[in-house]
XYZ file of C-alpha atoms in Angstrom:
442
model
C 286.888 -42.680 21.978
C 287.529 -45.706 24.187
C 289.265 -48.567 22.389
C 286.962 -51.479 21.581
C 287.169 -54.414 23.982
C 287.622 -56.849 21.099
C 290.998 -55.380 19.997
C 293.392 -57.978 21.522
C 293.802 -60.903 19.107
C 291.239 -59.307 16.808
C 291.660 -61.627 13.819
C 291.348 -64.777 15.933
C 288.422 -63.243 17.782
C 286.549 -62.368 14.576
C 287.216 -65.791 13.060
C 285.846 -67.506 16.178
C 282.835 -65.180 16.288
C 282.097 -65.780 12.591
C 282.073 -69.526 13.210
C 279.741 -69.196 16.171
C 277.328 -66.943 14.270
C 277.280 -69.342 11.312
C 276.598 -72.277 13.655
C 273.764 -70.423 15.398
C 272.255 -69.462 12.045
C 272.353 -73.075 10.832
C 270.880 -74.360 14.095
C 268.067 -71.785 13.891
C 267.135 -73.058 10.423
C 267.103 -76.674 11.588
C 265.121 -75.803 14.720
C 262.519 -73.955 12.654
C 262.102 -76.975 10.375
C 261.692 -79.323 13.360
C 259.258 -76.995 15.163
C 257.078 -76.693 12.060
C 257.175 -80.458 11.571
C 256.048 -80.977 15.172
C 253.197 -78.464 14.793
C 251.981 -80.288 11.674
C 252.117 -83.628 13.475
C 250.104 -82.279 16.408
C 247.576 -80.683 14.063
C 247.249 -84.038 12.273
C 246.455 -85.666 15.637
C 243.589 -83.217 16.099
C 242.241 -83.910 12.619
C 242.455 -87.637 13.285
C 240.171 -87.185 16.289
C 237.690 -85.301 14.091
C 237.731 -88.112 11.557
C 236.855 -90.741 14.136
C 233.567 -89.053 15.020
C 230.956 -91.051 13.160
C 227.930 -91.152 15.485
C 226.018 -87.919 14.977
C 223.965 -88.214 18.187
C 227.062 -88.684 20.310
C 229.336 -86.384 18.317
C 230.560 -84.068 21.064
C 231.130 -86.775 23.663
C 232.702 -89.241 21.231
C 235.019 -86.610 19.802
C 236.142 -85.622 23.288
C 236.852 -89.244 24.254
C 238.780 -89.907 21.042
C 240.803 -86.716 21.507
C 241.573 -87.635 25.125
C 242.787 -91.061 24.032
C 245.005 -89.613 21.312
C 246.480 -86.936 23.575
C 247.247 -89.549 26.233
C 249.088 -91.619 23.614
C 251.072 -88.645 22.344
C 251.703 -87.468 25.914
C 253.388 -90.762 26.702
C 255.927 -90.147 23.932
C 256.414 -86.484 24.820
C 256.588 -87.285 28.551
C 253.990 -84.691 29.440
C 250.346 -84.722 30.547
C 247.483 -85.380 28.181
C 245.966 -82.000 29.121
C 249.134 -80.226 28.003
C 249.152 -82.181 24.748
C 245.490 -81.350 24.108
C 246.215 -77.659 24.606
C 249.201 -77.867 22.258
C 247.130 -79.682 19.645
C 244.611 -76.852 19.735
C 247.380 -74.264 19.349
C 248.992 -76.245 16.522
C 245.710 -76.460 14.582
C 245.162 -72.735 14.977
C 248.617 -71.964 13.601
C 248.769 -74.589 10.832
C 245.162 -74.383 9.655
C 244.270 -70.828 10.602
C 247.439 -69.016 9.543
C 249.074 -71.149 6.813
C 250.750 -68.205 5.056
C 252.584 -67.293 8.259
C 253.831 -70.866 8.560
C 255.064 -70.777 4.960
C 256.881 -67.481 5.609
C 258.444 -68.988 8.739
C 259.502 -72.100 6.836
C 261.196 -70.008 4.135
C 263.088 -67.930 6.719
C 261.268 -64.674 5.985
C 260.046 -64.493 9.577
C 260.793 -66.383 12.812
C 258.686 -68.308 15.301
C 258.111 -65.269 17.540
C 256.717 -63.400 14.526
C 254.234 -66.227 13.964
C 253.186 -66.106 17.602
C 252.655 -62.332 17.386
C 250.592 -62.737 14.208
C 248.426 -65.480 15.741
C 247.939 -63.668 19.061
C 246.823 -60.471 17.331
C 244.834 -62.224 14.604
C 242.844 -64.322 17.076
C 241.037 -61.183 18.218
C 239.427 -61.003 14.752
C 236.641 -63.170 13.326
C 238.097 -66.244 11.576
C 236.940 -65.061 8.153
C 239.299 -62.063 8.462
C 242.434 -64.021 9.387
C 243.750 -64.389 5.830
C 243.432 -60.673 5.097
C 245.097 -59.752 8.374
C 247.802 -62.380 7.927
C 248.904 -61.050 4.525
C 249.460 -57.526 5.876
C 251.050 -58.767 9.098
C 253.653 -60.938 7.355
C 254.829 -58.001 5.255
C 255.298 -55.871 8.362
C 257.042 -58.670 10.268
C 259.692 -59.013 7.577
C 260.970 -55.534 8.396
C 261.021 -55.639 12.201
C 261.992 -57.759 15.209
C 259.069 -59.610 16.859
C 259.012 -57.515 20.027
C 258.758 -54.334 17.987
C 256.063 -55.449 15.587
C 253.782 -57.010 18.216
C 252.244 -53.692 19.267
C 251.792 -52.625 15.644
C 249.987 -55.887 14.842
C 247.685 -55.437 17.812
C 246.778 -51.955 16.595
C 246.242 -53.303 13.062
C 243.928 -56.050 14.296
C 241.983 -53.643 16.464
C 241.431 -51.290 13.523
C 240.329 -54.130 11.244
C 237.824 -55.477 13.773
C 234.166 -55.047 12.710
C 233.255 -53.816 16.210
C 234.733 -50.543 17.478
C 237.593 -50.698 19.959
C 235.710 -48.333 22.283
C 232.785 -50.748 22.502
C 235.007 -53.768 23.169
C 237.097 -51.875 25.726
C 233.980 -50.871 27.636
C 232.963 -54.516 27.922
C 236.466 -55.591 28.955
C 236.753 -52.799 31.553
C 233.671 -54.214 33.277
C 235.862 -57.157 34.246
C 238.457 -55.089 36.133
C 239.333 -56.643 39.466
C 242.022 -57.329 42.059
C 242.937 -60.929 42.881
C 245.047 -62.451 45.630
C 247.005 -65.544 44.600
C 248.570 -67.329 47.618
C 252.176 -68.353 47.093
C 254.885 -70.180 49.007
C 257.082 -69.235 51.946
C 254.682 -66.599 53.226
C 254.453 -64.740 49.906
C 251.465 -63.972 47.648
C 250.792 -62.271 44.338
C 248.403 -59.310 44.300
C 247.129 -59.102 40.713
C 245.158 -56.114 39.455
C 243.377 -56.248 36.103
C 243.052 -52.619 34.988
C 242.816 -50.521 31.822
C 246.296 -50.545 30.259
C 246.961 -46.839 30.594
C 246.200 -46.922 34.342
C 248.386 -49.991 34.885
C 251.241 -48.377 32.923
C 250.902 -45.181 34.916
C 251.042 -47.060 38.234
C 254.126 -49.012 37.195
C 255.857 -45.896 35.845
C 255.253 -43.921 39.027
C 256.512 -46.776 41.213
C 259.602 -47.083 39.016
C 260.376 -43.359 39.341
C 259.855 -43.439 43.113
C 262.046 -46.522 43.530
C 264.721 -44.903 41.364
C 264.665 -41.757 43.504
C 265.152 -43.812 46.694
C 267.997 -45.842 45.204
C 269.712 -42.707 43.870
C 269.457 -40.978 47.271
C 270.839 -44.065 48.993
C 273.837 -44.213 46.664
C 274.557 -40.507 47.058
C 274.559 -40.823 50.832
C 276.638 -43.978 50.737
C 279.262 -42.058 48.779
C 279.372 -39.394 51.524
C 280.857 -39.570 54.995
C 279.666 -39.845 58.595
C 277.216 -42.072 60.441
C 274.329 -41.327 58.105
C 276.260 -42.744 55.185
C 276.937 -45.935 57.080
C 273.274 -46.395 57.911
C 272.144 -45.831 54.337
C 274.876 -48.089 52.953
C 273.355 -51.012 54.876
C 270.255 -50.780 52.664
C 270.976 -53.281 49.891
C 267.501 -53.643 48.398
C 267.194 -53.979 44.643
C 265.031 -51.641 42.567
C 262.366 -54.361 42.299
C 262.304 -54.739 46.080
C 262.078 -50.995 46.662
C 259.316 -50.712 44.071
C 257.328 -53.431 45.885
C 257.873 -51.724 49.256
C 256.719 -48.344 47.922
C 253.670 -50.043 46.382
C 252.730 -51.495 49.785
C 253.321 -48.159 51.549
C 251.118 -46.243 49.132
C 248.220 -48.691 49.457
C 248.434 -49.226 53.221
C 249.442 -45.751 54.411
C 248.496 -43.487 51.518
C 252.008 -41.997 51.377
C 255.453 -43.453 50.612
C 256.583 -44.090 54.195
C 260.024 -45.163 52.946
C 260.780 -41.526 52.065
C 262.862 -40.575 55.121
C 263.721 -37.159 53.647
C 260.144 -35.987 53.189
C 259.573 -32.297 53.807
C 255.841 -32.263 53.074
C 252.984 -34.470 54.182
C 253.483 -36.704 51.165
C 257.250 -36.246 50.905
C 259.291 -35.585 47.769
C 258.338 -39.019 46.488
C 254.693 -38.051 46.671
C 255.312 -35.347 44.065
C 256.436 -37.913 41.507
C 253.832 -38.662 38.881
C 253.695 -41.127 36.016
C 254.827 -40.236 32.493
C 253.420 -42.200 29.557
C 253.764 -41.586 25.822
C 250.530 -41.938 23.821
C 250.004 -41.690 20.048
C 246.546 -40.314 19.246
C 245.332 -40.293 15.626
C 243.887 -36.901 14.709
C 240.546 -38.437 13.695
C 240.269 -40.151 17.094
C 241.115 -36.933 18.918
C 238.270 -35.087 17.208
C 235.814 -37.907 17.880
C 235.223 -38.829 14.248
C 236.875 -42.215 14.767
C 236.636 -44.682 17.659
C 239.727 -46.719 16.808
C 242.400 -47.643 19.346
C 245.260 -45.337 20.332
C 248.837 -46.508 20.770
C 250.485 -46.569 24.187
C 253.988 -46.236 22.736
C 255.973 -49.429 23.056
C 253.115 -51.319 24.683
C 249.552 -51.974 23.574
C 246.340 -50.213 22.480
C 244.260 -48.045 24.804
C 240.672 -46.929 24.360
C 239.930 -43.605 22.586
C 237.943 -42.085 25.466
C 240.926 -42.375 27.799
C 243.255 -40.980 25.143
C 241.011 -37.949 24.595
C 240.905 -37.290 28.338
C 244.693 -37.465 28.579
C 245.113 -35.244 25.542
C 243.144 -32.513 27.276
C 245.490 -32.447 30.254
C 248.974 -31.121 29.542
C 249.965 -31.223 33.204
C 251.420 -34.724 32.988
C 251.103 -36.269 29.576
C 253.126 -35.903 26.431
C 250.909 -35.642 23.372
C 251.753 -36.873 19.899
C 248.999 -36.686 17.274
C 249.338 -38.296 13.841
C 247.103 -38.721 10.835
C 246.014 -42.396 10.678
C 245.927 -42.322 6.868
C 249.318 -40.820 6.025
C 251.158 -41.613 9.257
C 252.439 -38.015 9.385
C 252.653 -36.456 12.835
C 250.534 -33.303 12.817
C 251.150 -31.971 16.356
C 253.241 -32.561 19.446
C 253.089 -31.279 23.016
C 254.997 -31.952 26.214
C 254.582 -31.358 29.920
C 258.331 -31.125 30.406
C 258.654 -28.498 27.651
C 261.520 -30.226 25.791
C 263.290 -28.405 22.996
C 261.826 -28.674 19.534
C 264.688 -30.908 18.505
C 264.131 -33.353 21.350
C 260.392 -33.449 20.680
C 261.029 -34.136 17.020
C 263.437 -36.967 17.860
C 261.079 -38.560 20.382
C 258.271 -38.499 17.840
C 260.514 -39.833 15.075
C 262.362 -42.550 16.985
C 259.646 -43.706 19.447
C 262.136 -46.206 20.919
C 265.836 -47.160 21.083
C 267.239 -47.323 17.551
C 269.422 -50.405 18.003
C 268.013 -53.304 15.930
C 265.303 -55.138 17.877
C 265.312 -52.897 20.966
C 261.919 -51.602 22.092
C 262.838 -49.366 25.067
C 260.630 -46.265 24.720
C 262.327 -43.018 23.668
C 261.377 -41.331 26.944
C 263.601 -43.910 28.697
C 266.543 -43.483 26.297
C 269.475 -41.117 25.827
C 269.896 -38.892 22.774
C 273.145 -40.021 21.172
C 275.384 -38.254 18.660
C 275.751 -40.827 15.880
C 279.101 -39.253 15.006
C 280.728 -38.560 18.381
C 280.415 -34.899 19.398
C 283.910 -35.017 20.874
C 285.189 -35.944 17.420
C 283.362 -33.145 15.628
C 279.857 -34.561 15.300
C 277.254 -31.811 15.023
C 274.223 -31.486 17.298
C 271.644 -31.698 14.527
C 268.724 -33.959 13.680
C 270.689 -35.858 11.024
C 273.305 -36.808 13.650
C 271.065 -37.660 16.614
C 269.091 -40.745 17.603
C 267.744 -42.315 20.772
C 269.682 -45.221 22.297
C 268.959 -46.963 25.576
C 271.782 -47.035 28.125
C 272.738 -50.603 27.218
C 273.143 -49.947 23.496
C 274.594 -46.479 23.987
C 277.396 -48.060 26.011
C 277.821 -50.856 23.467
C 278.244 -48.313 20.676
C 280.904 -46.521 22.707
C 282.907 -49.432 24.100
C 282.671 -52.243 21.501
C 283.429 -52.666 17.806
C 279.800 -52.113 16.780
C 279.580 -49.038 14.547
C 276.689 -46.966 13.205
C 276.163 -44.267 10.623
C 273.037 -42.247 9.962
C 271.574 -41.998 6.465
C 268.849 -39.708 5.171
C 265.443 -39.851 6.810
C 266.747 -40.972 10.193
C 267.818 -44.387 8.862
C 270.612 -45.981 10.906
C 272.999 -48.508 9.398
C 274.661 -50.653 12.062
C 277.791 -52.679 11.316
C 278.754 -55.589 13.565
C 282.347 -56.628 14.392
C 282.005 -59.282 11.654
C 281.078 -56.680 9.072
C 277.389 -57.639 8.920
C 275.102 -54.663 8.336
C 271.676 -54.128 9.882
C 269.422 -51.389 8.526
C 267.298 -49.642 11.125
C 264.539 -47.566 9.528
C 262.784 -44.824 11.461
C 259.558 -46.273 12.915
C 256.216 -45.610 11.245
C 254.751 -43.038 11.558
C 257.846 -40.900 11.105
C 257.571 -37.226 11.963
C 257.170 -34.914 8.970
C 256.170 -31.283 8.901
C 254.494 -30.024 5.722
C 253.534 -26.445 4.847
C 249.865 -25.558 4.980
C 248.123 -25.273 1.617
C 247.728 -21.616 0.517
C 244.225 -20.131 0.421
C 242.405 -20.463 -2.929
C 243.738 -18.025 -5.473
C 247.041 -17.383 -3.673
C 250.350 -18.775 -4.966
C 252.428 -21.139 -2.863
C 255.069 -19.345 -0.740
C 257.835 -21.282 -2.518
């Protein structure tokens, strides 16, 4: 085991770190109080404009003029435009008046500002009369998770609570798919495609794999010898740049022209296909439910697309769980991973360091207790960690132990502990019920 980087002057280091953490914690509390106070002041400005509307026949116009005047006044103090202030007043009223319980939870320190934003963003997709019901459930879930992790779960929750089916709403939204060109500066432009989420994710994943293959080949050649290595070494493009170049090649030429080692018409890069992890409730798979499905680590996708993907094992990994119990009932994989790896991917879903949301398919399976030090290769000693947090576990003073049920308990250099529960739904295999009249097998 490599010695932790914090070892030299450890006591002084920990004392300094403890002071910094305490200062940050205190500042966060004060910032939350100030941010809430500002939201309430902006919401009050909006209510003041409502109160000044007294002429019924000119209500809309008068209200708009009063609001413009107020926002201009406030904008002068905030040193920003009246349009920006008007937008912020609208947002403040939505948060303060529409989701008061979330504000109270934020004020008491149970959740943070990003949690509130996630609750509001997801809740706004519901009719206003359902906000309070949604808010109560959402706050409870936010208390257990970091904002970036709970956002997708809240979106799924809101979609399932919506009085209209997700399939119906997705069909309407898909009618608005388009490609837009946004001119930029210095001879650059943004090409923006609005597509169904699963298609957009697949495109980005394939580009990422192709760019990674090019970068890996370049580095291998650069480590070699001869003229070819020198030529390849001159290519200093970043992964983002290579991804953009491959994107342009595929659209303009139909094949990744950057692939200078191609041995087929499309080249080795052309054989790369996207890999996306989708959670499909069993009821949705059978067609008895039209609720949304979960694109792991991202956002909901429509049930029709999920059913189509589930029928094709050539590319997609399939994870099916019961929407009522949260128990995974089946799993399948194109790559034919071992049963242990499939179990871990279904259980962990993402990196198991607190707050990290990198999908399990992008992570490394780590031995919680180092294998080199006797740690066994078994489910109770394995968990997914992304490369960043895997390295941090190995080379810093952060420590982790695994408890029952896949729960990880992380300990920081200051001795603070962070409990990391296995995501819901956790994988669980239960024996089938015996036929009527037959005793249970055990």
